[in-house]
XYZ file of C-alpha atoms in Angstrom:
557
model
C 31.080 9.546 2.332
C 31.103 11.886 5.391
C 31.050 15.046 3.228
C 28.107 13.693 1.247
C 25.979 13.088 4.315
C 26.779 16.524 5.652
C 26.199 18.386 2.373
C 24.640 16.096 -0.205
C 24.008 18.892 -2.704
C 27.713 19.770 -2.853
C 29.489 16.437 -2.537
C 29.046 12.948 -3.937
C 29.529 9.671 -2.097
C 32.190 7.441 -3.674
C 30.446 4.217 -2.755
C 30.319 1.052 -4.825
C 26.983 1.905 -6.545
C 28.049 5.399 -7.536
C 31.392 4.225 -8.843
C 29.738 1.529 -10.951
C 27.085 3.970 -12.271
C 29.644 6.572 -13.315
C 31.959 3.964 -14.966
C 29.247 1.985 -16.803
C 27.364 4.992 -18.063
C 30.042 7.693 -18.571
C 33.416 5.814 -18.342
C 34.470 7.863 -15.365
C 37.082 5.833 -13.507
C 37.643 6.767 -9.871
C 40.765 5.772 -7.995
C 40.346 3.500 -5.009
C 41.618 6.136 -2.635
C 41.550 9.515 -4.442
C 43.266 12.501 -2.923
C 41.182 15.519 -1.979
C 42.349 17.447 -5.042
C 41.334 14.498 -7.241
C 37.959 14.397 -5.484
C 37.453 18.129 -6.053
C 38.277 17.782 -9.767
C 35.882 14.832 -10.014
C 33.077 17.039 -8.605
C 33.885 19.788 -11.119
C 33.886 17.317 -14.021
C 30.540 15.775 -12.970
C 28.920 19.222 -12.558
C 30.092 20.201 -16.065
C 28.654 17.017 -17.480
C 25.331 17.814 -15.737
C 25.289 21.315 -17.176
C 25.918 20.063 -20.757
C 23.252 17.336 -20.429
C 25.735 14.434 -20.670
C 24.597 13.401 -17.178
C 20.826 13.948 -17.081
C 20.595 14.072 -13.286
C 20.652 17.614 -11.980
C 22.197 17.025 -8.549
C 24.397 14.563 -6.700
C 21.349 13.365 -4.760
C 19.565 12.550 -7.991
C 22.677 10.881 -9.344
C 23.018 8.698 -6.195
C 19.339 7.797 -6.423
C 19.710 6.761 -10.018
C 22.765 4.704 -9.166
C 20.921 2.993 -6.381
C 17.932 2.225 -8.614
C 20.189 0.856 -11.330
C 22.073 -1.314 -8.876
C 18.875 -2.698 -7.402
C 16.820 -3.172 -10.565
C 19.417 -3.306 -13.374
C 17.783 -0.285 -14.929
C 15.034 2.303 -14.337
C 11.999 0.803 -15.943
C 9.740 2.735 -18.277
C 6.339 2.144 -19.819
C 5.284 3.811 -23.043
C 4.629 1.719 -26.189
C 1.027 1.117 -27.105
C 0.931 -2.132 -29.013
C -0.917 -4.786 -26.986
C 1.932 -7.271 -27.152
C 4.573 -4.706 -26.160
C 2.490 -3.232 -23.390
C 1.593 -6.615 -21.975
C 5.259 -7.543 -21.932
C 6.165 -4.338 -20.186
C 3.395 -4.702 -17.608
C 4.591 -8.288 -16.920
C 8.155 -7.021 -16.539
C 7.014 -4.280 -14.149
C 5.231 -6.888 -12.002
C 8.356 -8.999 -11.941
C 10.269 -5.974 -10.649
C 7.539 -5.256 -8.111
C 7.627 -8.831 -6.804
C 11.390 -8.509 -6.256
C 11.529 -4.994 -4.770
C 8.137 -5.100 -2.929
C 7.761 -1.325 -3.301
C 7.521 0.656 -6.571
C 6.653 4.187 -7.663
C 5.119 5.033 -11.016
C 6.527 8.393 -11.801
C 5.722 10.802 -14.604
C 4.167 14.046 -15.739
C 0.412 14.787 -15.525
C -1.752 12.769 -17.870
C 0.622 9.910 -18.544
C -1.670 7.281 -17.015
C 0.132 6.495 -13.783
C -3.054 5.956 -11.751
C -4.711 4.292 -14.725
C -2.026 1.602 -14.829
C -2.295 0.757 -11.121
C -5.395 -1.569 -11.266
C -3.868 -3.721 -13.988
C -0.583 -4.055 -12.137
C -2.394 -4.981 -8.945
C -4.528 -7.549 -10.691
C -1.498 -9.084 -12.404
C 0.248 -9.405 -9.034
C -2.644 -10.539 -6.893
C -4.606 -12.659 -9.378
C -2.092 -14.503 -11.574
C -4.842 -16.833 -12.775
C -6.746 -13.873 -14.282
C -5.954 -13.423 -18.029
C -5.002 -9.708 -17.937
C -3.476 -9.863 -21.424
C -6.878 -10.484 -23.015
C -9.224 -8.856 -20.498
C -11.246 -5.710 -21.248
C -10.918 -2.718 -19.045
C -14.276 -3.426 -17.487
C -13.330 -7.012 -16.716
C -10.046 -5.894 -15.220
C -11.717 -3.264 -13.027
C -14.234 -5.861 -11.853
C -11.381 -8.063 -10.680
C -9.655 -5.091 -9.075
C -12.865 -4.167 -7.188
C -13.171 -7.742 -6.009
C -9.683 -7.594 -4.555
C -10.590 -4.387 -2.780
C -13.801 -5.905 -1.423
C -11.771 -8.856 -0.138
C -9.530 -6.336 1.605
C -6.471 -7.477 -0.253
C -6.051 -3.951 -1.700
C -6.346 -0.642 0.117
C -6.142 2.801 -1.462
C -5.114 6.175 -0.056
C -3.858 9.522 -1.246
C -1.096 11.299 0.651
C -1.698 14.879 1.671
C -0.007 17.541 3.815
C -2.053 16.812 6.944
C -1.561 13.059 6.847
C 0.819 11.660 9.444
C 2.152 8.551 11.196
C -1.076 8.016 13.152
C -3.156 7.819 9.974
C -0.653 5.478 8.317
C 0.433 3.040 11.101
C -1.140 3.554 14.499
C -2.876 6.284 16.493
C -5.189 6.872 19.447
C -8.870 7.060 18.696
C -11.882 7.728 21.042
C -14.249 4.729 21.312
C -17.402 4.036 23.316
C -17.142 0.788 25.257
C -19.931 -1.607 26.202
C -20.658 0.527 29.194
C -21.147 3.697 27.060
C -17.874 5.111 28.416
C -15.526 7.041 26.095
C -11.995 5.715 26.204
C -8.957 6.114 23.922
C -7.598 3.031 22.329
C -4.824 2.342 19.847
C -6.292 2.112 16.367
C -4.389 0.806 13.319
C -3.815 3.127 10.347
C -4.367 2.078 6.769
C -0.975 0.366 6.360
C -1.237 -1.611 9.647
C -4.806 -2.599 8.724
C -3.517 -4.104 5.460
C -0.646 -5.821 7.337
C -3.072 -7.299 9.780
C -5.194 -8.640 6.915
C -2.054 -10.103 5.276
C -1.089 -11.901 8.423
C -4.466 -13.537 9.071
C -4.105 -17.334 8.649
C -6.154 -19.058 6.003
C -8.641 -21.751 7.048
C -8.019 -24.870 4.932
C -10.094 -27.472 6.741
C -13.500 -27.545 5.094
C -15.038 -28.991 8.276
C -13.806 -26.035 10.339
C -15.069 -22.686 9.097
C -13.039 -20.059 10.889
C -14.027 -16.617 9.641
C -11.245 -14.356 8.356
C -12.898 -11.620 10.456
C -13.178 -13.866 13.509
C -13.568 -12.087 16.799
C -11.884 -13.783 19.756
C -14.182 -14.215 22.752
C -13.553 -15.159 26.328
C -16.234 -17.429 27.833
C -16.589 -18.590 31.383
C -18.219 -22.031 31.734
C -20.032 -21.662 35.072
C -16.839 -20.426 36.748
C -13.196 -21.119 37.263
C -11.704 -24.600 37.572
C -13.355 -27.934 36.893
C -17.139 -28.172 37.113
C -20.011 -30.225 35.572
C -20.961 -27.587 32.987
C -17.383 -27.299 31.688
C -17.140 -31.125 31.438
C -20.455 -31.303 29.562
C -19.431 -28.547 27.167
C -16.067 -30.159 26.379
C -17.700 -33.539 25.822
C -20.575 -32.465 23.600
C -19.175 -29.481 21.640
C -20.937 -26.381 22.865
C -20.712 -23.531 25.369
C -23.385 -22.679 27.973
C -24.144 -19.612 30.050
C -26.891 -18.745 32.538
C -29.283 -15.985 33.625
C -32.012 -18.577 33.072
C -34.517 -16.648 35.227
C -34.721 -13.988 32.494
C -36.270 -16.557 30.082
C -35.433 -17.649 26.584
C -36.005 -14.373 24.737
C -34.092 -11.239 25.630
C -35.625 -7.976 24.418
C -35.314 -4.237 25.037
C -38.011 -4.615 27.644
C -36.151 -7.282 29.611
C -35.742 -6.235 33.274
C -32.294 -7.419 34.345
C -32.846 -6.283 37.943
C -30.000 -6.679 40.409
C -28.651 -9.766 38.619
C -27.375 -7.828 35.601
C -26.251 -9.694 32.552
C -27.264 -7.251 29.852
C -23.832 -6.884 28.235
C -22.689 -10.579 28.283
C -26.156 -11.753 27.129
C -26.146 -9.332 24.205
C -22.663 -10.506 23.262
C -23.562 -14.190 23.497
C -26.966 -13.953 21.698
C -26.513 -11.096 19.200
C -22.931 -10.148 18.658
C -21.064 -13.478 18.606
C -21.092 -14.876 15.077
C -20.567 -18.243 13.485
C -16.890 -18.573 12.632
C -15.746 -16.626 15.682
C -13.217 -18.122 18.112
C -13.952 -18.818 21.781
C -11.438 -19.304 24.568
C -12.600 -21.331 27.535
C -11.536 -19.473 30.696
C -10.117 -21.777 33.395
C -8.796 -19.034 35.635
C -8.080 -15.369 35.343
C -4.879 -16.114 33.355
C -5.416 -19.650 32.056
C -7.464 -21.087 29.191
C -8.184 -24.788 28.829
C -9.726 -24.934 25.324
C -9.987 -23.135 22.030
C -13.025 -23.550 19.769
C -14.891 -22.202 16.719
C -18.505 -21.133 16.970
C -20.616 -23.281 14.576
C -24.192 -22.352 15.469
C -26.597 -19.624 16.438
C -28.046 -18.998 19.906
C -30.206 -21.828 21.297
C -32.312 -22.335 24.457
C -32.336 -25.829 25.992
C -35.040 -26.395 28.566
C -33.780 -29.902 29.378
C -30.818 -28.465 31.351
C -31.434 -27.635 35.009
C -29.176 -24.589 34.718
C -27.112 -22.716 32.106
C -29.728 -23.254 29.463
C -28.368 -20.791 26.849
C -26.190 -22.620 24.403
C -24.086 -22.140 21.256
C -22.546 -25.029 19.371
C -18.758 -25.087 19.156
C -16.157 -27.178 17.465
C -13.254 -27.523 19.787
C -9.888 -27.183 18.079
C -7.898 -28.084 21.180
C -9.033 -29.178 24.688
C -7.439 -30.028 27.992
C -4.637 -27.464 27.699
C -3.348 -25.147 30.456
C -2.244 -22.067 28.534
C -1.318 -18.741 30.136
C -2.470 -15.990 27.774
C -1.674 -12.913 29.807
C 1.203 -11.911 27.486
C -1.002 -12.213 24.395
C -3.679 -10.169 26.149
C -1.476 -7.094 26.451
C -0.308 -8.183 29.914
C -3.806 -8.196 31.359
C -5.599 -11.002 33.184
C -9.182 -11.938 32.253
C -12.033 -10.270 34.086
C -15.055 -11.833 35.818
C -17.506 -11.009 32.993
C -18.909 -14.197 31.539
C -18.596 -13.238 27.842
C -16.547 -10.463 26.241
C -14.289 -9.697 23.312
C -10.561 -10.245 23.701
C -9.696 -7.035 21.856
C -5.955 -7.540 22.198
C -5.989 -10.911 20.467
C -6.494 -11.862 16.812
C -6.643 -14.922 14.599
C -2.883 -14.863 14.229
C -2.466 -15.283 17.972
C -4.876 -18.210 17.849
C -2.746 -19.880 15.164
C 0.337 -19.405 17.345
C -1.400 -21.162 20.284
C -2.621 -23.989 18.034
C 0.906 -24.358 16.623
C 2.229 -24.718 20.129
C -0.098 -27.645 20.753
C 0.365 -29.059 17.198
C -3.322 -28.514 16.428
C -3.064 -25.903 13.670
C -3.766 -28.143 10.707
C -6.948 -26.135 10.134
C -4.994 -22.891 9.670
C -1.999 -22.146 7.350
C 0.098 -19.058 6.890
C -1.310 -16.529 4.413
C 0.935 -16.106 1.323
C -1.494 -14.177 -0.893
C -0.226 -10.746 -2.023
C -1.738 -7.710 -0.276
C -1.298 -4.255 -1.749
C -1.549 -0.698 -0.475
C -1.890 1.865 -3.222
C -0.626 5.420 -2.487
C -1.667 8.088 -4.957
C 0.438 11.296 -5.076
C 3.034 10.006 -2.680
C 5.016 13.252 -2.864
C 2.049 15.359 -1.727
C 2.593 14.159 1.800
C 5.455 14.565 4.240
C 6.821 11.137 3.502
C 9.350 11.008 6.293
C 6.686 12.052 8.836
C 4.164 9.541 7.593
C 6.518 6.541 7.323
C 8.657 7.218 10.463
C 10.790 4.293 11.445
C 8.675 2.045 9.158
C 10.874 3.114 6.245
C 13.552 0.556 7.164
C 10.999 -2.200 7.616
C 9.821 -1.827 4.045
C 13.054 -3.204 2.589
C 12.587 -6.765 1.228
C 15.254 -8.303 3.470
C 13.781 -6.635 6.567
C 10.393 -8.188 6.148
C 8.974 -10.683 8.610
C 10.421 -14.185 8.215
C 13.556 -12.983 6.361
C 17.076 -13.594 7.670
C 17.601 -9.910 8.476
C 14.056 -9.183 9.598
C 13.482 -6.193 11.802
C 10.584 -5.203 14.096
C 9.636 -2.014 15.898
C 7.525 -1.446 19.015
C 4.450 0.565 18.214
C 4.104 3.760 20.250
C 0.593 3.270 21.695
C -0.179 -0.428 21.712
C 3.416 -1.269 22.610
C 3.190 -4.332 20.397
C 5.993 -5.514 18.160
C 5.306 -4.812 14.468
C 7.002 -6.325 11.400
C 6.011 -5.829 7.751
C 4.786 -9.201 6.336
C 6.645 -10.492 3.319
C 3.346 -10.697 1.319
C 2.644 -6.931 1.568
C 3.347 -4.778 -1.469
C 3.277 -1.044 -1.948
C 2.661 0.794 -5.195
C 2.626 4.606 -5.416
C 2.282 7.308 -8.045
C 4.341 10.477 -8.210
C 3.794 13.612 -10.237
C 7.280 14.600 -11.401
C 6.127 17.963 -12.734
C 5.059 19.494 -9.455
C 8.167 20.877 -7.705
C 6.074 22.800 -5.167
C 5.591 19.502 -3.394
C 7.926 17.879 -0.890
C 10.755 15.959 -2.476
C 11.060 12.229 -1.872
C 14.335 12.036 -0.020
C 17.210 9.717 -0.661
C 16.352 7.357 2.236
C 12.852 6.842 0.820
C 14.178 6.451 -2.779
C 16.427 3.595 -1.701
C 13.441 1.568 -0.632
C 11.529 1.930 -3.890
C 12.034 1.017 -7.529
C 11.008 3.882 -9.806
C 9.130 3.179 -13.036
C 8.834 6.086 -15.491
C 5.517 6.360 -17.327
C 5.985 8.286 -20.588
C 3.576 9.981 -23.014
C 2.783 8.261 -26.335
C 0.198 8.193 -29.037
C -2.560 5.734 -28.227
C -4.628 3.715 -30.612
C -8.005 5.307 -29.966
C -10.372 6.816 -32.451
C -10.900 9.793 -30.161
C -7.193 10.476 -29.789
C -6.122 13.853 -31.291
C -2.771 12.846 -32.871
C -1.927 16.240 -34.490
C -2.547 18.225 -31.310
C -0.580 15.758 -29.240
C 2.392 16.127 -31.640
C 2.276 19.943 -31.584
C 2.166 20.150 -27.787
C 4.805 17.402 -27.467
C 7.225 19.441 -29.631
C 7.287 22.083 -26.901
C 9.072 19.459 -24.782
C 11.120 17.254 -27.124
C 12.928 18.009 -30.388
C 13.100 14.464 -31.734
C 9.382 13.629 -31.704
C 9.518 12.009 -35.175
C 12.325 9.696 -34.074
C 10.382 8.726 -30.982
C 7.172 8.110 -32.967
C 8.965 6.170 -35.762
C 10.404 3.864 -33.137
C 6.905 2.912 -32.022
C 7.453 5.062 -28.942
C 10.308 2.854 -27.766
C 11.370 3.849 -24.230
C 14.984 3.231 -25.186
C 14.951 6.264 -27.523
C 16.769 9.130 -25.812
C 14.465 12.122 -25.624
C 16.092 15.318 -26.735
C 14.888 18.462 -25.018
C 13.254 21.074 -27.230
C 14.580 24.641 -27.299
C 11.384 25.774 -25.566
C 12.105 23.560 -22.542
C 14.232 25.124 -19.816
C 17.589 23.426 -19.257
C 16.977 22.321 -15.665
C 14.046 20.062 -16.643
C 14.006 16.642 -18.261
C 11.274 16.193 -20.880
C 9.886 13.018 -19.262
C 9.330 14.853 -15.995
C 7.052 17.588 -17.393
C 5.817 16.576 -20.824
C 2.016 16.583 -20.815
C 0.661 13.060 -21.092
C -1.544 11.409 -23.673
C -4.724 11.226 -21.544
C -5.291 14.954 -22.093
C -5.726 14.338 -25.846
C -8.634 11.910 -25.853
C -11.408 14.085 -27.207
C -14.733 12.897 -28.679
C -15.787 15.984 -30.719
C -14.869 19.623 -31.492
C -16.602 20.901 -28.375
C -14.499 18.675 -26.192
C -11.338 19.676 -28.042
C -12.147 23.349 -27.417
C -13.024 22.769 -23.757
C -10.036 20.566 -23.044
C -7.725 23.131 -24.684
C -9.248 26.159 -22.993
C -9.652 24.792 -19.496
C -6.992 22.085 -19.111
C -4.101 21.997 -21.585
C -3.492 25.722 -22.217
C -3.751 26.711 -18.550
C -1.152 24.049 -17.721
C 1.153 25.257 -20.481
C 0.725 28.857 -19.270
C 1.566 27.706 -15.771
C 4.709 26.016 -17.125
C 5.798 29.325 -18.667
C 5.227 31.259 -15.435
C 7.096 28.593 -13.382
C 10.067 28.555 -15.762
C 9.489 25.057 -17.105
C 8.919 26.355 -20.590
C 10.794 29.385 -21.938
C 9.133 32.632 -23.001
C 9.818 31.563 -26.573
C 7.182 28.891 -26.095
C 4.503 31.543 -25.485
C 4.233 32.256 -29.228
C 3.412 28.599 -30.005
C 0.964 28.484 -27.098
C -0.801 31.575 -28.510
C -1.037 29.891 -31.891
C -2.702 26.896 -30.286
C -5.160 29.186 -28.521
C -6.115 30.900 -31.738
C -6.473 27.686 -33.696
C -8.363 25.500 -31.180
C -10.227 27.964 -28.934
C -10.875 31.195 -30.816
C -11.443 29.692 -34.308
């Protein structure tokens, strides 16, 4: 094992997964404690089997990754066949895999439909009541867009400049209520999704807590017990003052020396129905938690503190220190302001403590982050220490759960168990950064293969001719109904170091409505890609003659 970690390209780890993979697939039996000479001979034998194509992996790292995937998922999944029944079954099987592993990568060559498959897989996972088997593409995309609008799905594309701060947490300049620029921790796309996934769900129809609820601190006349606080608790509202400014506050209002502009704007305009209010008893203690149920009102019958908003109190008469939840800060003197450090999850925790959380339950709905072109980014740089937390057994609530302390907010962070990640990876582009072994162990890889599709605009003959540059047994593959279990035999025009499924141009390139589109697609998309393959050594120079024939027939003619 030590030699493998030092030089993974030269040595192989003799762990349980690799031993099982070599025995079950190639009947290579490894002694329990081999001598070094036996180990060296094993390496020579495996390398020879790689060169002759018996072992399709081209390196020990690839072999170990395949062994890990097989051990974790029984087999590397593939999607190819086009019959509705078979494709529906494969999509369902892929979702089952995804539910188990939490993180999957759809890998394949350009044009195989990796990104195209993502919305259906997401809908099948997140909306099991939706009949994806019978839905049209438009209906499916409508449901997918609904999930995105509900913030249960977030989409991003990795790129070279993307980093940890974009993905998890970074510092961003913000202008506060006093028009001062400060730098605050801001969640990246993955943490935003995790925050959404952790928001409790309101189940009490009589208490409408918004999923986007802002948490507000409100002082009821001042600290400690007083008549205004007593009245508010008894009658279900909150009251603040600045009565001398009158009922209506406008841009022309002269606040004078008494101030009040910021808290009044928050109370009248910014605070929304469904937000949560904390009644401030002292600079560290709250005595009640409530939900805002009404808009701003002015009540002339009160002698003082005539500005009012109706509230449904969830819990009253408590004595709760919230300094720890407020990032270690005490509450300030301002009458009304946002508690930026607290969220609806913190409120549920407080209500749980006082056995008053019957209106909120834990969120178990699936939430998905979609990463297109995962290998275009520096994956290790983007994920950082998060890579360990992605494992199913390291998720929040699991027996072996792990958390990290975020670098800027200093808050603990765990990945919720209802968060799922799906990514796409272009296996043809070797100019991009490789997905290393540590990352591969946290994902299940699903190969998406080319196949003929049942579409009146699909150019079957051209697809066949291009496909035969990559595989020699196209007829066998086609006669099987494009069964993914058929072993693809490399064509003579494909260089030895490449697998057909990694570079074989996908079926989406061959959907062409008329002759003009055939000519344009060939001249500007398919042929340039084939030429690039020849220059990069993916296809041999012998393939050039066949490429020239295609050019003459479909572009020149």
